[in-house]
């Protein structure tokens, strides 16, 4: 098995030609097997023989999360008896959507994670501790395990939470890498310091970070990443993925964006009018999956605003790289003339060492305008701290949100909800 695929080191022209062949195979498959896309092609008078180049994709309407929610069953291209695993989306922007995977899809998922982890430097024989769930219909946890198994790594399936047990496993099994939500690393560090654990001399070399951003748009460390590295000098690798695309974009050793795997997915970055953005501009990531058997997607709008980078990487790959997610399109906030996304507010709140946990709540006020409420649990419950947080927002983002102090026991139950795969730091009540 090739974990450093040659197609990723091919020329841009060769990659494009390769993807166009894969696109035509996909279109034939959808026309023969997908009730949703059969109807879409017919209603829009689309003849797949006319879709030859990647540019021709513009002739096909995009697919949205609403389509998946309203017509979930029509996206299935195989009968129920060929489904070997059911997964759901995390429901970040609404009700979860069911995804079925065939045996072939699980193999593809394992291949994706294997080449993604290899991108981050994980090798055969490395011990990797998974600090993430593998149950609750969570595709990513299963993908991590399958990918690590495929590449010959050893897996410690710890699951999320409980710093004491995480450290017990680290000292017992000597993992080289962790897979975790990065903010949890701060909890592990805090536990280690309070209990006198020699964590700085542990076996851990790096962590593959999921669910939260650790980079600024220029690929420098953001506040969260800085706070981790100030205490624990390990390598942090960004990765971006979603259930819908069954594909990951993971950083290599040079850490300048997640690498695109052209054999698995076609990407477009679109503006608000559905047109490709100019190089260097941000837009909505729109994906077409390749090699998926159960629920392949064509021009699916992910809702994530990203920027693509096209310069060849020092690692030898010539593939496009995705920068950190700017924000989710549906989470865009218009506040007193300023456009905001939650990641920018996360950076400000992560800058305060005294904050134990927080939650950003967006709601519409009585005249229909967006209102921001920051619910904060802190060790410093005084009015000066509230003013300090508000002043920091005003200085960095030119907004002054409402700050509510909430007892940690109360707030932590909603932020670290047992049914959620990652901290719930953003709630949209609009």
XYZ file of C-alpha atoms in Angstrom:
430
model
C 0.000 0.000 0.000
C 1.374 3.382 -1.079
C 0.956 5.879 1.773
C 2.670 8.676 -0.171
C 0.664 8.491 -3.442
C 2.607 9.442 -6.570
C -0.366 11.412 -7.947
C 0.200 13.990 -5.186
C 3.697 14.680 -6.509
C 2.576 14.842 -10.135
C 2.294 18.095 -12.064
C -0.803 20.277 -11.740
C -1.750 19.342 -15.321
C -1.425 15.606 -14.611
C -3.497 15.925 -11.442
C -6.232 17.791 -13.357
C -6.314 15.199 -16.157
C -6.467 12.395 -13.574
C -9.384 14.044 -11.777
C -11.316 14.603 -14.999
C -11.185 10.875 -15.742
C -12.400 10.135 -12.204
C -15.160 12.762 -12.581
C -16.545 11.096 -15.689
C -16.587 7.740 -13.895
C -18.498 9.340 -11.030
C -21.089 10.964 -13.316
C -21.864 7.625 -14.973
C -22.210 6.004 -11.549
C -24.569 8.718 -10.297
C -26.716 8.586 -13.425
C -27.080 4.834 -13.003
C -27.519 4.617 -9.234
C -28.472 7.896 -7.479
C -32.190 8.802 -7.345
C -31.306 12.334 -6.208
C -28.827 13.077 -8.991
C -30.908 11.285 -11.626
C -33.677 13.763 -10.838
C -31.269 16.719 -10.692
C -29.785 15.853 -14.117
C -33.239 15.439 -15.649
C -34.743 18.628 -14.174
C -31.761 20.714 -15.309
C -31.391 19.031 -18.718
C -27.833 17.955 -17.902
C -26.219 15.425 -20.225
C -23.210 13.955 -18.491
C -21.364 13.423 -21.783
C -21.054 17.223 -21.906
C -19.260 17.351 -18.539
C -15.676 16.694 -19.582
C -13.401 19.102 -17.721
C -13.327 20.286 -14.123
C -14.482 23.682 -15.405
C -17.613 21.995 -16.781
C -18.731 21.325 -13.202
C -20.084 24.889 -13.251
C -22.902 23.581 -15.490
C -24.236 21.460 -12.612
C -26.202 22.958 -9.674
C -24.615 22.643 -6.250
C -25.916 20.318 -3.537
C -26.536 21.650 -0.025
C -26.919 20.340 3.506
C -30.659 21.072 3.155
C -30.815 18.666 0.199
C -29.193 15.958 2.310
C -31.599 16.539 5.186
C -34.747 16.697 3.054
C -33.887 13.857 0.641
C -31.514 11.731 2.720
C -32.755 8.373 1.381
C -32.509 9.475 -2.281
C -28.748 9.946 -1.981
C -28.160 6.244 -1.292
C -26.798 4.440 -4.351
C -26.746 0.930 -2.913
C -29.388 -1.262 -1.220
C -29.548 -1.549 2.589
C -28.039 -5.037 2.604
C -24.756 -3.607 1.274
C -24.469 -1.078 4.105
C -21.986 -2.282 6.739
C -21.848 0.860 8.885
C -24.183 3.768 9.625
C -22.706 7.129 10.607
C -24.213 10.561 11.088
C -22.949 14.088 10.749
C -22.260 15.897 13.998
C -25.264 18.162 13.445
C -23.242 21.373 13.928
C -25.616 23.330 11.704
C -28.831 21.403 12.231
C -30.260 17.884 12.479
C -27.767 15.078 11.828
C -27.803 13.398 8.407
C -27.429 9.626 8.081
C -24.576 8.242 6.013
C -24.220 4.596 5.132
C -20.887 3.034 4.229
C -20.300 -0.077 2.183
C -17.355 -2.384 2.704
C -15.612 -0.574 -0.159
C -16.319 2.794 1.522
C -14.704 1.603 4.750
C -11.627 0.586 2.763
C -11.558 4.038 1.150
C -11.950 5.648 4.589
C -9.026 3.624 5.943
C -6.885 4.566 2.937
C -7.744 8.257 3.389
C -6.715 8.287 7.030
C -3.601 6.216 6.393
C -2.249 8.660 3.801
C -3.358 11.613 5.945
C -1.557 10.325 9.039
C 1.479 9.491 6.902
C 1.365 13.119 5.776
C 1.727 14.164 9.430
C 4.668 11.811 9.872
C 3.036 8.811 11.565
C 4.731 5.567 10.516
C 4.315 1.829 10.814
C 5.079 0.748 14.378
C 4.253 4.090 15.997
C 1.934 3.992 19.017
C -0.991 6.429 18.693
C -3.405 7.291 21.502
C -6.940 8.144 20.326
C -8.506 10.686 22.690
C -11.753 10.667 20.735
C -14.871 8.569 20.630
C -15.188 5.648 18.250
C -18.881 5.080 19.014
C -22.080 7.208 18.820
C -22.183 6.877 15.006
C -19.034 9.020 14.780
C -17.369 8.349 11.426
C -14.089 10.082 12.272
C -13.268 7.900 15.275
C -13.803 4.768 13.208
C -11.774 6.283 10.367
C -8.831 7.033 12.659
C -8.746 3.466 13.931
C -9.058 1.908 10.468
C -6.386 4.188 9.018
C -3.892 3.536 11.807
C -4.515 -0.213 11.554
C -4.013 -0.096 7.788
C -0.651 1.648 8.065
C 0.600 -0.708 10.765
C 0.509 1.632 13.749
C -0.496 0.513 17.259
C -3.647 2.121 18.668
C -4.555 2.979 22.255
C -8.332 3.593 22.143
C -8.808 5.791 25.195
C -11.823 7.850 24.185
C -12.349 11.480 25.260
C -11.964 13.035 28.695
C -10.515 11.883 32.050
C -6.970 13.321 32.091
C -5.884 10.883 34.822
C -6.560 7.874 32.579
C -4.979 9.568 29.561
C -1.732 10.067 31.467
C -1.866 6.526 32.822
C -2.003 5.245 29.226
C 0.728 7.613 28.051
C 3.171 6.444 30.727
C 2.082 2.815 30.304
C 2.096 2.480 26.471
C 4.466 5.297 25.460
C 2.490 6.720 22.483
C 4.364 8.941 20.054
C 1.218 10.705 18.806
C -2.155 11.719 20.239
C -5.365 12.352 18.298
C -7.403 14.901 20.218
C -9.387 18.088 20.402
C -6.540 20.560 21.110
C -8.227 22.400 23.978
C -8.249 19.108 25.897
C -4.454 19.193 25.894
C -4.679 22.207 28.224
C -6.754 20.137 30.645
C -4.183 17.361 30.477
C -1.374 19.831 31.150
C -3.293 21.352 34.070
C -3.859 17.900 35.596
C -0.202 16.943 35.119
C 1.036 20.128 36.800
C -1.324 19.779 39.748
C -0.304 16.153 40.301
C 3.424 16.524 39.711
C 3.573 14.427 36.538
C 6.724 14.767 34.428
C 4.710 15.371 31.266
C 7.423 17.378 29.486
C 9.586 14.260 29.327
C 6.828 11.900 28.193
C 6.930 9.846 24.984
C 4.565 12.212 23.151
C 6.136 13.822 20.084
C 3.031 15.322 18.479
C -0.738 15.569 18.349
C -3.108 15.458 15.388
C -5.649 18.125 16.317
C -9.311 17.726 15.395
C -12.436 19.835 15.815
C -10.740 23.155 16.657
C -8.403 25.468 14.780
C -4.789 25.810 15.939
C -3.550 28.165 13.203
C -4.056 31.718 12.022
C -4.672 32.377 8.344
C -0.934 32.960 7.788
C -0.213 29.542 9.375
C 1.287 31.010 12.536
C 0.124 29.456 15.814
C -3.130 30.917 17.105
C -3.706 31.664 20.796
C -4.837 28.120 21.630
C -1.791 26.588 19.978
C 0.561 29.087 21.643
C -0.860 28.319 25.095
C -0.326 24.597 24.587
C 3.229 24.966 23.276
C 4.227 27.406 26.016
C 3.627 24.598 28.485
C 4.317 21.478 26.411
C 6.643 21.688 23.419
C 5.085 19.080 21.152
C 4.243 19.266 17.448
C 0.626 20.107 16.638
C -0.782 19.083 13.252
C -3.994 20.550 11.859
C -6.494 18.314 10.116
C -9.811 19.204 8.498
C -12.485 16.704 7.512
C -16.212 16.038 7.529
C -18.546 13.054 7.433
C -19.978 14.225 4.115
C -16.689 14.086 2.239
C -15.120 11.066 4.015
C -11.785 12.718 3.283
C -9.241 14.587 5.383
C -6.898 17.494 4.664
C -3.942 17.046 7.024
C -0.760 19.070 7.447
C 2.656 17.684 6.620
C 5.833 18.440 8.588
C 6.028 21.954 7.099
C 2.587 22.836 8.534
C 1.353 25.247 5.867
C -2.124 23.848 5.292
C -3.900 20.532 4.925
C -2.936 18.626 1.786
C -5.564 17.733 -0.814
C -5.768 14.080 -1.888
C -6.809 14.325 -5.574
C -7.629 10.633 -5.892
C -10.357 11.046 -3.262
C -11.989 14.424 -3.787
C -12.459 17.322 -6.212
C -12.526 20.747 -4.578
C -13.938 24.125 -5.586
C -13.823 27.388 -3.629
C -16.946 29.404 -4.517
C -18.158 32.939 -3.806
C -21.679 33.941 -2.763
C -22.816 33.765 -6.403
C -21.495 30.246 -6.907
C -18.532 31.349 -9.011
C -14.921 30.282 -8.336
C -13.076 32.850 -6.232
C -9.862 34.468 -7.401
C -6.683 32.788 -6.178
C -5.858 33.979 -2.679
C -9.473 34.799 -1.796
C -11.703 33.005 0.709
C -14.858 31.201 -0.343
C -17.105 28.273 0.447
C -15.479 24.874 0.098
C -17.507 22.804 -2.357
C -16.561 19.163 -2.819
C -17.162 16.233 -5.163
C -16.282 12.850 -3.664
C -14.456 10.218 -5.717
C -14.590 6.490 -5.095
C -17.535 6.578 -2.675
C -20.042 3.771 -3.252
C -22.971 4.392 -0.861
C -23.480 8.178 -0.846
C -21.258 9.956 -3.367
C -21.727 13.723 -3.494
C -21.455 16.059 -6.479
C -20.659 19.749 -5.906
C -21.643 19.620 -2.229
C -21.366 22.972 -0.453
C -19.800 22.276 2.935
C -20.721 25.622 4.503
C -17.078 26.188 5.504
C -15.322 29.375 4.397
C -11.707 28.598 3.527
C -8.749 29.825 1.497
C -6.818 27.523 -0.845
C -3.041 27.685 -1.327
C -1.459 26.419 -4.527
C 2.305 26.894 -4.191
C 4.222 23.571 -4.241
C 5.133 22.361 -0.751
C 8.664 21.563 0.393
C 7.460 18.037 1.190
C 7.304 17.326 -2.556
C 3.532 17.378 -2.929
C 2.094 19.651 -5.611
C -1.469 19.365 -4.350
C -3.603 22.279 -3.225
C -3.544 23.016 0.511
C -6.433 24.276 2.621
C -5.821 26.990 5.188
C -7.638 27.146 8.546
C -11.420 27.460 8.353
C -12.316 31.161 8.485
C -15.791 30.258 9.729
C -18.999 28.491 8.823
C -21.167 30.370 6.364
C -24.306 29.868 8.465
C -22.482 31.090 11.575
C -21.606 34.471 10.086
C -22.585 37.254 12.483
C -23.463 40.811 11.533
C -22.942 42.918 14.639
C -23.242 46.709 14.449
C -21.762 46.864 10.985
C -19.005 44.322 11.627
C -18.926 40.818 10.097
C -17.672 38.143 12.518
C -17.144 34.402 12.656
C -16.842 32.380 15.900
C -13.135 31.412 15.422
C -12.120 35.062 15.814
C -13.975 35.237 19.129
C -12.498 31.913 20.244
C -9.008 33.373 19.844
C -9.842 36.311 22.107
C -11.370 34.138 24.820
C -8.505 31.635 24.661
C -6.175 34.552 25.393
C -7.424 34.710 29.011
C -5.776 32.219 31.348
C -8.443 32.750 34.014
C -11.333 31.467 31.841
C -12.283 27.900 32.765
C -14.801 27.488 29.945
C -16.964 29.693 27.747
C -19.860 29.636 25.328
C -20.728 32.137 22.604
C -24.476 32.592 22.161
C -25.935 34.442 19.170
C -29.570 35.517 19.184
C -31.756 38.041 17.430
C -32.898 41.031 19.476
C -36.366 42.576 19.402
C -35.683 44.397 16.119
C -34.123 41.393 14.384
C -30.441 42.333 14.695
C -27.756 39.900 15.830
C -26.842 40.047 19.511
C -23.720 38.415 21.002
C -23.706 37.022 24.534
C -20.485 35.554 25.931
C -21.134 33.158 28.809
C -17.965 32.772 30.851
C -16.881 30.673 33.814
C -13.728 31.988 35.446
C -11.543 31.857 38.524
C -11.732 35.668 38.705
C -15.374 36.531 39.176
C -15.201 40.288 39.482
C -16.463 43.260 37.509
C -12.951 44.284 36.440
C -12.479 40.958 34.668
C -15.716 41.484 32.727
C -14.526 44.922 31.648
C -11.162 43.474 30.655
C -12.784 40.848 28.420
C -15.101 43.411 26.854
C -12.213 45.825 26.247
C -10.210 43.055 24.593
C -13.117 42.379 22.206
C -13.401 46.084 21.460
C -9.672 46.385 20.741
C -9.383 43.262 18.575
C -12.752 43.044 16.798
C -14.300 46.497 17.302
C -17.344 44.999 19.023
C -18.493 45.043 22.646
C -20.585 41.932 23.393
C -22.603 41.272 26.509
C -20.599 39.234 29.058
C -22.423 36.890 31.463
C -20.591 35.203 34.349
C -21.837 31.642 34.909
C -20.852 29.127 37.583
C -18.459 26.484 36.217
C -20.609 23.579 37.421
C -23.528 24.920 35.381
C -21.738 26.107 32.244
C -19.434 23.099 31.921
C -22.451 20.782 31.633
C -23.587 22.551 28.454
C -20.098 23.088 26.997
C -18.912 19.519 27.649
C -22.201 17.779 26.951
C -21.912 13.958 27.098
C -23.767 13.592 23.775
C -21.407 15.941 21.927
C -18.182 14.852 20.251
C -16.444 18.166 20.944
C -16.933 21.189 23.234
C -20.085 23.183 22.427
C -18.606 26.681 22.465
C -21.080 28.213 20.005
C -24.881 28.274 20.073
C -26.952 30.012 17.389
C -30.487 30.909 18.567
C -31.373 33.107 15.600
